Coordinates of C-alpha atoms in Angstrom, one line a residue:
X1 CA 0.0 0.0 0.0
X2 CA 3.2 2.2 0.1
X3 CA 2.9 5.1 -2.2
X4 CA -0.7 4.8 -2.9
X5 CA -2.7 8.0 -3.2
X6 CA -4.8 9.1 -0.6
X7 CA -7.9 10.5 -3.1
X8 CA -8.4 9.7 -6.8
X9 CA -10.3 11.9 -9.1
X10 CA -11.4 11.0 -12.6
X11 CA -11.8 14.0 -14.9
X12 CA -9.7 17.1 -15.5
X13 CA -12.8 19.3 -16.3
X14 CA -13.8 22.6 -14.3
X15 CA -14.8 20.1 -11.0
X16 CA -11.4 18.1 -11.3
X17 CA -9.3 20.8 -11.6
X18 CA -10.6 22.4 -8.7
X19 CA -10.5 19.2 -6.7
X20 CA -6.5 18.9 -7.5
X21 CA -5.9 22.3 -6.2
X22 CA -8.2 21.6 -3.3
X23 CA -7.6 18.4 -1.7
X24 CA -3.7 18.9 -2.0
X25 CA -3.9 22.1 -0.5
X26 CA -5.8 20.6 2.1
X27 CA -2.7 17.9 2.8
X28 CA -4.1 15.1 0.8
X29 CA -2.0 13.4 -1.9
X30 CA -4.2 13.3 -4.8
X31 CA -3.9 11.6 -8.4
X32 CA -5.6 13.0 -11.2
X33 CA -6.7 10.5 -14.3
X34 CA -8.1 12.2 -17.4
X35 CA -8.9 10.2 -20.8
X36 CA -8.0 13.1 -23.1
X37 CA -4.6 14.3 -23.7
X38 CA -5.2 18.0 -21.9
X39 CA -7.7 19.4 -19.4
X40 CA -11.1 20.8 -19.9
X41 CA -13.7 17.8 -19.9
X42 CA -16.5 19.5 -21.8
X43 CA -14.4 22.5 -23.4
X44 CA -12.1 20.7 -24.7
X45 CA -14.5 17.9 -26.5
X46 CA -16.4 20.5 -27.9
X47 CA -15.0 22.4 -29.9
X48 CA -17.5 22.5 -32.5
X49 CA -18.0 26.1 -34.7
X50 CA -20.1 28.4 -32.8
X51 CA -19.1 27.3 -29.4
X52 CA -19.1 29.1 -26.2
X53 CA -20.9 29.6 -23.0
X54 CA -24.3 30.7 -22.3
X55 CA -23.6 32.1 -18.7
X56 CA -21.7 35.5 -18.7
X57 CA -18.3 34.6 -18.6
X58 CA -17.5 37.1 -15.3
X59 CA -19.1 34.7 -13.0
X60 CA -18.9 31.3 -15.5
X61 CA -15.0 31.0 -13.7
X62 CA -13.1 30.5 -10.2
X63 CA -13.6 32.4 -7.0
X64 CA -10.9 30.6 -5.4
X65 CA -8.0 32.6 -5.5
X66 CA -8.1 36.9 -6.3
X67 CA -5.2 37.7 -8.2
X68 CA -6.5 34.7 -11.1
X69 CA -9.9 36.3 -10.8
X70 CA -8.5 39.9 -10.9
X71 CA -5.1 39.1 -13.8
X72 CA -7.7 37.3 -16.5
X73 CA -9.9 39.3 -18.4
X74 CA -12.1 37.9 -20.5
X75 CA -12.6 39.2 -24.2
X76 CA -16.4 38.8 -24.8
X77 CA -19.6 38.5 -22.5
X78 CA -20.1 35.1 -23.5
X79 CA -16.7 33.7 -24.1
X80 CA -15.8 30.9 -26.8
X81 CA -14.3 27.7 -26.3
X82 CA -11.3 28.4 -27.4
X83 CA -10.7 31.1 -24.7
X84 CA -12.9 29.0 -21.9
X85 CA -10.0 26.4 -22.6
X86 CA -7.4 28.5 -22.4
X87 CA -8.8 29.5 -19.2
X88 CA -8.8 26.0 -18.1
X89 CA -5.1 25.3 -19.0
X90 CA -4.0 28.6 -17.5
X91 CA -5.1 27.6 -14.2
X92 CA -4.1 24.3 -14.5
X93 CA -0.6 25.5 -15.3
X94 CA -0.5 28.1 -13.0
X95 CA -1.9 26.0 -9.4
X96 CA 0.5 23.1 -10.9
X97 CA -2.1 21.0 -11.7
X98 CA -0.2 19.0 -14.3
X99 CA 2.2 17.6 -11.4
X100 CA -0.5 15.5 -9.6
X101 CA -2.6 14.4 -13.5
X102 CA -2.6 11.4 -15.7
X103 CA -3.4 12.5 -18.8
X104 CA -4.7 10.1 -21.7
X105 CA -5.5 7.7 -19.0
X106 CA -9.1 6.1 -18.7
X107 CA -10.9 4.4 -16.2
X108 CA -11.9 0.8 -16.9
X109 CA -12.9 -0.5 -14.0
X110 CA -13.0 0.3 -10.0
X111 CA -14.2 -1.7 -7.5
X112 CA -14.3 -1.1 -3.3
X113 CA -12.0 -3.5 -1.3
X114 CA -13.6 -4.0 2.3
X115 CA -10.7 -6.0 3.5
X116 CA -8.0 -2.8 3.0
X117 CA -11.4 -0.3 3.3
X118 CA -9.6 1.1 -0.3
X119 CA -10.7 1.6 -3.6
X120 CA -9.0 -0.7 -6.5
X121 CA -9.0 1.6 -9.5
X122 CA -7.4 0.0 -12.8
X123 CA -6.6 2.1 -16.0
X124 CA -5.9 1.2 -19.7
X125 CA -2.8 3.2 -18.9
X126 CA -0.4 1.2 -16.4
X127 CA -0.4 -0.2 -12.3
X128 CA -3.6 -0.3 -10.4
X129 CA -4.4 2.8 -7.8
X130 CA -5.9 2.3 -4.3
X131 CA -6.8 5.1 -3.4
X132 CA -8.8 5.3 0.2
X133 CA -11.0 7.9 -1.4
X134 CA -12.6 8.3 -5.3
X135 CA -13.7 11.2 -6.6
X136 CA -15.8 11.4 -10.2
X137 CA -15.4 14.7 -11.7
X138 CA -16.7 13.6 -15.1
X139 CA -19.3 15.9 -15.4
X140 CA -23.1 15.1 -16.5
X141 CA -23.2 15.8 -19.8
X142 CA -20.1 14.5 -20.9
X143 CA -20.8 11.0 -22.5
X144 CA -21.7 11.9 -26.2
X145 CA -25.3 9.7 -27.1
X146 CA -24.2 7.7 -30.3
X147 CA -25.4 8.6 -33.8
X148 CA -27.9 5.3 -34.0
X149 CA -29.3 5.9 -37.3
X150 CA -29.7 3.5 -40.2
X151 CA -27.0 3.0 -42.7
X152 CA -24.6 5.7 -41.1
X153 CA -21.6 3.1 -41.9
X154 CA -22.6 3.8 -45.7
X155 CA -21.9 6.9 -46.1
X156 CA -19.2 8.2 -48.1
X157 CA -18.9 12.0 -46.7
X158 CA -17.4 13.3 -43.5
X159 CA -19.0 13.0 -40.0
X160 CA -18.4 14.4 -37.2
X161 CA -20.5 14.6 -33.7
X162 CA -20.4 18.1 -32.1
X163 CA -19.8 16.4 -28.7
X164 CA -16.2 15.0 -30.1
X165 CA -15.1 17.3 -32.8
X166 CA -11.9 16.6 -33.9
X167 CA -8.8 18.4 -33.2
X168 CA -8.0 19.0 -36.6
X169 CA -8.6 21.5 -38.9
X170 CA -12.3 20.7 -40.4
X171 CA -13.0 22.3 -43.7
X172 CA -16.6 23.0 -44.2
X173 CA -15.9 26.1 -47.2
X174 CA -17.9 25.5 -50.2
X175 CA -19.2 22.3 -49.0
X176 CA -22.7 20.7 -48.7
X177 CA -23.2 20.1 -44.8
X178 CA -26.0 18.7 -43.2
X179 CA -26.9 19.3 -39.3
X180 CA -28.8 16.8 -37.3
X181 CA -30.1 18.5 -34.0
X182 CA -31.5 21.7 -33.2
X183 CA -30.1 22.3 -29.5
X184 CA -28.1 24.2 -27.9
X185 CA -25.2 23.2 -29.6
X186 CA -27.3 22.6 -33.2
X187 CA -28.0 26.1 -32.4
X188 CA -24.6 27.6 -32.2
X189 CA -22.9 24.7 -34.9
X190 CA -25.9 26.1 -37.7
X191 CA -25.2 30.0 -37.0
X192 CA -21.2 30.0 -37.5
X193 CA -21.4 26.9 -40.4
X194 CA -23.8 28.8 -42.4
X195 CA -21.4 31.7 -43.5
X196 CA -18.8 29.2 -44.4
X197 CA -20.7 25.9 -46.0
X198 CA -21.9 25.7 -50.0
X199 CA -24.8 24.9 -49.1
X200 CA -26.6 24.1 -45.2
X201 CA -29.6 21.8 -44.9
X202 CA -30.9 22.0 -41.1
X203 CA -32.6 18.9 -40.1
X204 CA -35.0 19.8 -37.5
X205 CA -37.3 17.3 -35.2
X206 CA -38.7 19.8 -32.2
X207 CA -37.9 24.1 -32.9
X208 CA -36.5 25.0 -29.6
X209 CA -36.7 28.5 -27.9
X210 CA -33.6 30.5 -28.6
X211 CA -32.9 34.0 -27.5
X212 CA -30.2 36.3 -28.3
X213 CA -27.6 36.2 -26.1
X214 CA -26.5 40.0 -26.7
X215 CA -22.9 38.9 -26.7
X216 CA -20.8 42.0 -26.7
X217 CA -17.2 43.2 -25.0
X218 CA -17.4 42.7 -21.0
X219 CA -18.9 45.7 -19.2
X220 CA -16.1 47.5 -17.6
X221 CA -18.7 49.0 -15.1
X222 CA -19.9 45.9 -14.3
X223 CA -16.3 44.0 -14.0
X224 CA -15.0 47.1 -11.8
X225 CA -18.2 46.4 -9.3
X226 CA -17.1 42.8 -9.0
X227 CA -13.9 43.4 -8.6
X228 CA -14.5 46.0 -5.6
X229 CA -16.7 43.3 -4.1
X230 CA -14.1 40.6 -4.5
X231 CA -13.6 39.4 -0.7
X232 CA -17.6 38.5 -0.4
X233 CA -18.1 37.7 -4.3
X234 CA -18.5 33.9 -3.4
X235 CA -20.7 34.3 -0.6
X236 CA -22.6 36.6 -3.7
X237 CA -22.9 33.5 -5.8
X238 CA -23.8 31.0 -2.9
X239 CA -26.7 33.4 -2.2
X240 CA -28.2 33.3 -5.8
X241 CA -30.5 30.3 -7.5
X242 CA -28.1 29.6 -9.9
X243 CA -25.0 30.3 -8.9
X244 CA -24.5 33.5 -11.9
X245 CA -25.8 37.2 -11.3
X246 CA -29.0 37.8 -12.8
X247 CA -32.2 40.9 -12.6
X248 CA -34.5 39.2 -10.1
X249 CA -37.6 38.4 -11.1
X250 CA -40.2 41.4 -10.9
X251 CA -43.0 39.7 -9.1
X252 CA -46.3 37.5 -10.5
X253 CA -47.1 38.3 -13.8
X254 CA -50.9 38.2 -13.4
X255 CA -49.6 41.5 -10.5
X256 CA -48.6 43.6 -13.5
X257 CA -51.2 45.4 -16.5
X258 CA -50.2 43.9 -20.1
X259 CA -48.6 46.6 -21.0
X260 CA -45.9 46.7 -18.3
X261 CA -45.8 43.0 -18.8
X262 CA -44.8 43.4 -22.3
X263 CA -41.8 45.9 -21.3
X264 CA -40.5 43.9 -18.6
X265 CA -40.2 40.8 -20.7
X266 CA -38.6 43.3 -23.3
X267 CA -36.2 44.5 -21.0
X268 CA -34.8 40.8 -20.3
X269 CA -35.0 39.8 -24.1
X270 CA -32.6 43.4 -24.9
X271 CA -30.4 42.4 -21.5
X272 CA -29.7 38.8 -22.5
X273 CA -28.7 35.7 -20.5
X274 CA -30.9 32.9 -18.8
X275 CA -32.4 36.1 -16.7
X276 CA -35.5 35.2 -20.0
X277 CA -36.5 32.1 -17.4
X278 CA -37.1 34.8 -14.8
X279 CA -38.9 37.8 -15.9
X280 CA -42.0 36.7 -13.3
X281 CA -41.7 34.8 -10.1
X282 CA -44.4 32.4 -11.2
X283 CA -43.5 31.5 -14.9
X284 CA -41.6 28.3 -14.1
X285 CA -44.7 27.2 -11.7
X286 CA -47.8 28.6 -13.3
X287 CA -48.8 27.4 -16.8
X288 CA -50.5 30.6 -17.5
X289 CA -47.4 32.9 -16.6
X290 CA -45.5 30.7 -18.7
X291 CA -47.1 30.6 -21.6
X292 CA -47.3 34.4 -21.5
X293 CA -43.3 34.5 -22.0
X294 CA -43.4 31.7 -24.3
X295 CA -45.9 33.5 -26.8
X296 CA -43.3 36.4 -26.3
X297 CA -40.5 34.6 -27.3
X298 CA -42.7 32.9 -30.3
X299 CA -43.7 36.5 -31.5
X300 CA -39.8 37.2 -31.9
X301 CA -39.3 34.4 -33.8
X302 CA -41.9 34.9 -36.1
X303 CA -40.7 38.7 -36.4
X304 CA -37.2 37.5 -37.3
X305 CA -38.7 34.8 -40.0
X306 CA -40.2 36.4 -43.3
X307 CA -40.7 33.2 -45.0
X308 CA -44.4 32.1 -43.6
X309 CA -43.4 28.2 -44.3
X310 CA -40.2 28.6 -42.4
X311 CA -42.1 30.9 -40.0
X312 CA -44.2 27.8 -39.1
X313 CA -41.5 25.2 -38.7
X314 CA -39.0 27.4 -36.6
X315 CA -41.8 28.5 -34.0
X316 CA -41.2 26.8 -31.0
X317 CA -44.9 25.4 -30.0
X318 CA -44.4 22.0 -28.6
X319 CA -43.5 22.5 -24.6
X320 CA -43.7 25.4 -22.3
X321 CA -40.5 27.5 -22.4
X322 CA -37.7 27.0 -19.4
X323 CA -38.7 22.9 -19.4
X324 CA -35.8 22.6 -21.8
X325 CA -32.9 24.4 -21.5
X326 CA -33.0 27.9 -23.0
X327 CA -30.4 28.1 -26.1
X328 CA -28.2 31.9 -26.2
X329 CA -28.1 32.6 -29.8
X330 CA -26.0 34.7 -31.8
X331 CA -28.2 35.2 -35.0
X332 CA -29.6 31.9 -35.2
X333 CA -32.8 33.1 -36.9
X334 CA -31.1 35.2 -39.2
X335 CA -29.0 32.4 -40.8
X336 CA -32.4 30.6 -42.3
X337 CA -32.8 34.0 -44.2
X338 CA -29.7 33.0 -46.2
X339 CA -29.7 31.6 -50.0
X340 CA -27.6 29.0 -49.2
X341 CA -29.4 28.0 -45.8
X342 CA -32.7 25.5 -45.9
X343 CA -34.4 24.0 -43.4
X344 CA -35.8 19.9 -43.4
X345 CA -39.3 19.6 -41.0
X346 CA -38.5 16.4 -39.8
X347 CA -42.2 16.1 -38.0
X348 CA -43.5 16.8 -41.3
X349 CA -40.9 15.1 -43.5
X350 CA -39.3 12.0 -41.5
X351 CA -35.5 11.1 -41.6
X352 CA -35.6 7.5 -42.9
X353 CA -31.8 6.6 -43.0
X354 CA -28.1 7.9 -43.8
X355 CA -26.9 6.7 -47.6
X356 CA -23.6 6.6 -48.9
X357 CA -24.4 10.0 -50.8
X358 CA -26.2 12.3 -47.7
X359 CA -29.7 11.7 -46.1
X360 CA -33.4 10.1 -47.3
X361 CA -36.3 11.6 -45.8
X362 CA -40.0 10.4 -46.6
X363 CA -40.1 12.5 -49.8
X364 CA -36.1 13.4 -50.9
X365 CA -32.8 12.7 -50.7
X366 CA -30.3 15.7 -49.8
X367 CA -27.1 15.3 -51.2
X368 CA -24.2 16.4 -48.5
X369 CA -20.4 15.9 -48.4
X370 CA -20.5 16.5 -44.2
X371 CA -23.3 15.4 -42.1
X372 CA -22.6 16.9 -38.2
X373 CA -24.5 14.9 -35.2
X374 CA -25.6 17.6 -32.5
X375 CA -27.8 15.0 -30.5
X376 CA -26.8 15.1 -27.5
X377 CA -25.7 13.3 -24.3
X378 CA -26.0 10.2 -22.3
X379 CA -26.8 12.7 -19.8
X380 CA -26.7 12.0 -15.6
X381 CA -25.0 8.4 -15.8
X382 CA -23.4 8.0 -18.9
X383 CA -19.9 8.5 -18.0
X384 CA -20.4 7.0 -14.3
X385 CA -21.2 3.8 -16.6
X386 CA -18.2 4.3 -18.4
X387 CA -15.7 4.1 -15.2
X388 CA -17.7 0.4 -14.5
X389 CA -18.1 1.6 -11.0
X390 CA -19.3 -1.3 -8.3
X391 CA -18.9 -1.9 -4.7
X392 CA -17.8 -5.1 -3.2
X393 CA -21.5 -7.0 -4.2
X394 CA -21.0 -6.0 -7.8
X395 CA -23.3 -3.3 -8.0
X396 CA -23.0 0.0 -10.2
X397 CA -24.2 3.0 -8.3
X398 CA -26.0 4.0 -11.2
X399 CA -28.2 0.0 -11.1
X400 CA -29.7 1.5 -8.0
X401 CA -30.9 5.1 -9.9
X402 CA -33.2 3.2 -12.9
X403 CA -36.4 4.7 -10.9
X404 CA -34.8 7.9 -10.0
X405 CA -31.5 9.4 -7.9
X406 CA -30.6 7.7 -4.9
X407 CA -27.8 9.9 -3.1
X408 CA -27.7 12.3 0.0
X409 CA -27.0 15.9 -1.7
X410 CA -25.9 14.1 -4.6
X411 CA -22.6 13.7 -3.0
X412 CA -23.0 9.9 -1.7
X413 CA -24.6 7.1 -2.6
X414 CA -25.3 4.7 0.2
X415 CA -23.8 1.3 -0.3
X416 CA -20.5 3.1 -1.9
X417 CA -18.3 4.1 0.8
X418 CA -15.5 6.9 0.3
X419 CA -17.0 7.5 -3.2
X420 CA -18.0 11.0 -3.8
X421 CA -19.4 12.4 -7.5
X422 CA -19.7 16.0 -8.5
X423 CA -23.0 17.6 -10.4
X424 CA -24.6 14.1 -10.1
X425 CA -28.2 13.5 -9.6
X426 CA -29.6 15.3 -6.5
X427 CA -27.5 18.2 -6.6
X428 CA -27.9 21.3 -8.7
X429 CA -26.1 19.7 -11.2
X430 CA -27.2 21.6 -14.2
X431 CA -29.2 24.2 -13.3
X432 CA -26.5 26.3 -12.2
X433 CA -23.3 27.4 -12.9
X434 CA -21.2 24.7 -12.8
X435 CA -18.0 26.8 -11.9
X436 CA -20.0 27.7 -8.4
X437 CA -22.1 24.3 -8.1
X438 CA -18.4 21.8 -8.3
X439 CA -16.5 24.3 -6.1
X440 CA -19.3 24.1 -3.4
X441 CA -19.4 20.4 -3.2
X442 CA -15.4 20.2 -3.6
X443 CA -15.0 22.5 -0.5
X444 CA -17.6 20.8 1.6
X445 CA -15.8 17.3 0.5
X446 CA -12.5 18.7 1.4
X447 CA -13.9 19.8 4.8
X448 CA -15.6 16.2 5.6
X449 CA -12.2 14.8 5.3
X450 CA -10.3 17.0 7.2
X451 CA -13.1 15.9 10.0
X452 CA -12.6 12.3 9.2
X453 CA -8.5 12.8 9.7
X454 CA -9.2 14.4 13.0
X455 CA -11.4 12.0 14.3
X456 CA -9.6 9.0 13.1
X457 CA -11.8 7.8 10.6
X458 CA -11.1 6.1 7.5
X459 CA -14.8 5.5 6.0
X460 CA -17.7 7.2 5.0
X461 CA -21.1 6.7 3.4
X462 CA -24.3 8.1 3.9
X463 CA -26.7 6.3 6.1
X464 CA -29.9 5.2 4.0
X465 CA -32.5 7.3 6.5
X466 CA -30.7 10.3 5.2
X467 CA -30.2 8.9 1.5
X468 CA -34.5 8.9 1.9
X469 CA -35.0 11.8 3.6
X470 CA -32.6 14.1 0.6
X471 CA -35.0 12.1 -1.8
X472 CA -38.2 14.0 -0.1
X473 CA -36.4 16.9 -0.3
X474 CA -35.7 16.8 -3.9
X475 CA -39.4 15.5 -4.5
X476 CA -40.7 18.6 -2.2
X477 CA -38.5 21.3 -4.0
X478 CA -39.7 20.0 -8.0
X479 CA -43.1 19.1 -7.2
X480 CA -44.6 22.5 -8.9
X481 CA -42.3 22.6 -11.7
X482 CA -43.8 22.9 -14.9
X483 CA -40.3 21.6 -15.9
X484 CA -41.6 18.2 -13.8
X485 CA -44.5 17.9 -16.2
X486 CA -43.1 18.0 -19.5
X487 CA -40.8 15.2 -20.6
X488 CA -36.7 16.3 -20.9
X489 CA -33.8 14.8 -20.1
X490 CA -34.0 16.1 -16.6
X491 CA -37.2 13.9 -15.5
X492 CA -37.2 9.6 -15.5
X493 CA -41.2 8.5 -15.9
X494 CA -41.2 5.3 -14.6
X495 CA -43.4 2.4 -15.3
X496 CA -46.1 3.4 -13.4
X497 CA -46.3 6.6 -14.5
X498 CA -44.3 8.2 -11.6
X499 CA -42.3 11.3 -12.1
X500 CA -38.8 11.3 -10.6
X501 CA -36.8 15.6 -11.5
X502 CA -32.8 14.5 -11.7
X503 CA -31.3 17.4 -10.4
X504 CA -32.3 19.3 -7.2
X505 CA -34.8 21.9 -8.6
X506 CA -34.4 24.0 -4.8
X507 CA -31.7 26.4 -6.1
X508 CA -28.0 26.3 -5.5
X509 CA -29.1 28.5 -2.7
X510 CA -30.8 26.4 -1.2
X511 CA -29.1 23.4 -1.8
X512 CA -26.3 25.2 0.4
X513 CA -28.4 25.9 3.1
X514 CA -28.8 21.7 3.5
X515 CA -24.6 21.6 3.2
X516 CA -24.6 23.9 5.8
X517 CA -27.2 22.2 7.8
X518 CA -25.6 19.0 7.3
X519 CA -22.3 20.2 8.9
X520 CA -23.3 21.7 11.6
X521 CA -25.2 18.6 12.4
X522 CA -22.2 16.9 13.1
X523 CA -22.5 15.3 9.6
X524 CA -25.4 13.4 11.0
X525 CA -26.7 12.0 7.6
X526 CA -23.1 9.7 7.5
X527 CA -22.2 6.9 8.8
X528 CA -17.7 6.7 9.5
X529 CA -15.8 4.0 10.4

């Protein structure tokens, strides 16, 4: 056991990095294991055209240390991924982050050892680590959801998946390029292809709601008010829902005449950001206040779209706005006014399979040299499968999750001692900033183990009464989301018709508060040995 690392943590991505820093300043020897060949997780896989961040980039960043927060400036409101990686690698470089990180090293398997009370953690990349603790930092939406379409392998083009764009140079110029997928990262991958491609054919299943994102240069006003507020600006973002500075909401819609409605929701639609979601207090909970913003939105889209066919197709009409996440755009609409830009209704006009020359609908065939996959992710569990996780029974955490989480504060799940995740199910995961959300739950790990060190402990798992009781709580905080109600990738309907919301729906506020509860308790929702 000489030599062996006291914590493990798979993934090099905003969480991981963090946790190096951390842990080790904290006195813990830590090993780092990363698949790709630098850090980054999601920034550096996707790398797509178009990409960048839809939370401003001032608070989308560390807290942890002032003179990184005060030396890097960022370029753009909503910074690209080429500068949110170069972020990534400064701090990695500049905390040392490389000493304690194996990079192009994957998990294949890791399995807890009662007997030494250690995890056994084996690579495709050399020895086996036993580490006493395992961290997964690999992020939720991080697993790329395969491109399972018919005759794919017959196709004589280029393809390439937004989720795991190459490193290489692609040359779209002049070409005819196809895009499958119409999210967030459809969205941004169809406004920067369409000045460069021949010829863009946009295959569309479900028109999502897309605002633009107002990107411009940073604020200096704004930047020089953070700044001043530097020594509480993390207690700022642990007080907010989502972790990011936003215009609170103005009250209950039905409180306001329609006219003031109208300019409040125009005010958020000329400021920007995700601050669309919460123009009224009640528009996430109340079907009516919802669909008030959502016919908003709708009535922008239509004004941006001349052409009354495309008109119809683009609208989004088909869930309430803010049950899916809300795509930033930076002229998305615009592009489908272009000669060179068409769109394919797939719910009017079916995709029936991929052949060697492009893609058959129902009624054509579109002739394409590239065909680009923006479809999505395994999201929650797919890379948690990927590690083949499993205590000493054989059981993957994620075997026990098929009818919904089953952690405590999605930090633990019972039955896996020492093993802590990051953004998993039951935390805020996704619905905030994942900068603030990772660092929270990295600190609060840190500070669980410096309690275990002083009291002698080498175990931990949450107890199942508390494992329960965090599931009531997540039940409690969803239960009048329209988000709840409408099918996504955030909700698992179960057999009986059950609905189970992923992610604690509470607020990262919130979701503090029961951190915060938890310690003081004495961490009475664990049980140490």
């Amino acid at each position: 056991m000489t030599g062996q690392p006291d914590i493990v943590i798979v993934g090099a991505g905003i969480g991981g990095i963090y946790a190096i820093i951390r842990l080790r300043r904290l006195g813990f020897s830590v090993v780092g294991l990363e698949s790709a060949d630098e850090v980054g997780g999601v920034w550096y896989h996707n790398n797509y055209p178009g990409s960048r961040v839809d939370l401003e980039s001032d608070t989308y960043c560390y807290f942890f240390d002032e003179e990184l927060y005060r030396d890097w400036s960022w370029s753009e409101r909503y910074a690209a991924q080429p500068e949110v990686l170069d972020y990534l690698k400064h701090v990695a470089d500049r905390f040392d982050v490389y000493r304690s990180l194996q990079l192009g090293t994957r998990v294949v398997s890791a399995r807890w050892q009662p007997a030494t009370q250690r995890w056994l953690v084996e690579t495709d990349r050399g020895p086996v680590l036993e580490p006493r603790f395992l961290v997964m930092a690999t992020g939720q939406l991080s697993r790329p959801r395969d491109p399972d379409f018919a005759g794919l392998h017959d196709f004589q083009g280029e393809w390439y998946q937004t989720a795991q764009w190459p490193k290489h140079d692609v040359n779209l110029k002049g070409k005819r390029v196809g895009v499958i997928g119409t999210g967030s990262s459809g969205v941004q991958t169809i406004t920067a292809v369409a000045a460069e491609a021949g010829h863009l054919t946009v295959f569309q299943r479900t028109p999502n709601y897309s605002i633009p994102a107002q990107n411009r240069p940073p604020d200096g006003y704004r930047r020089r008010r953070l700044l001043s507020r530097f020594p509480h600006l993390w207690d700022d973002i642990l007080s907010t829902g989502a972790g990011t500075f936003m215009p609170p909401p103005a009250g209950k819609a039905a409180d306001f005449p329609v006219e003031e409605q109208y300019q409040l929701m125009q005010q958020r639609w000329d400021f920007g950001s995700q601050s669309m979601l919460g123009v009224f207090t009640d528009q996430l909970t109340d079907w009516t206040a919802n669909e008030l913003v959502s016919e908003f939105v709708r009535d922008k889209v239509r004004d941006a779209v001349r052409d009354p066919r495309l008109r119809s197709a683009l609208v989004p009409d088909s869930y309430p706005m803010g049950t899916k996440r809300l795509i930033l755009d930076t002229g998305y609409y615009e592009v489908f006014g272009q000669e060179n830009v068409e769109l394919v209704n797939l719910r009017q006009d079916p995709l029936r399979r991929i052949t060697a020359a492009g893609v058959e609908t129902h009624d054509r065939h579109v002739d394409l040299d590239v065909i680009i996959f923006a479809i999505g992710f395994e999201a929650f569990t797919g890379a948690l499968d990927d590690a083949d996780l499993a205590n000493d029974a054989g059981i993957a955490p994620t075997s026990l999750w098929q009818q919904g989480p089953q952690t405590y504060l999605g930090l633990q799940t019972h039955g896996f001692p020492n093993l802590f995740f990051l953004s998993a199910p039951g935390s805020t995961s996704v619905l905030a900033n994942l900068y603030a959300g990772n660092s929270y739950q990295v600190d609060w790990i840190g500070e669980l183990l410096l309690h275990m060190r002083s009291n002698n402990r080498v175990q931990v798992q949450a107890t199942p009464e508390a494992q329960e009781r965090w599931g009531g709580i997540q039940a409690a905080a969803a239960e009048h989301l329209i988000r709840r109600q409408v099918n996504n990738y955030m909700v698992r309907v179960n057999d009986d018709g059950s609905r189970v919301y992923i992610p604690y729906g509470g607020g990262l506020n919130s979701y503090v508060a029961h951190c915060v509860a938890e310690t003081a308790s004495g961490y009475r929702g664990f049980a140490f040995a």
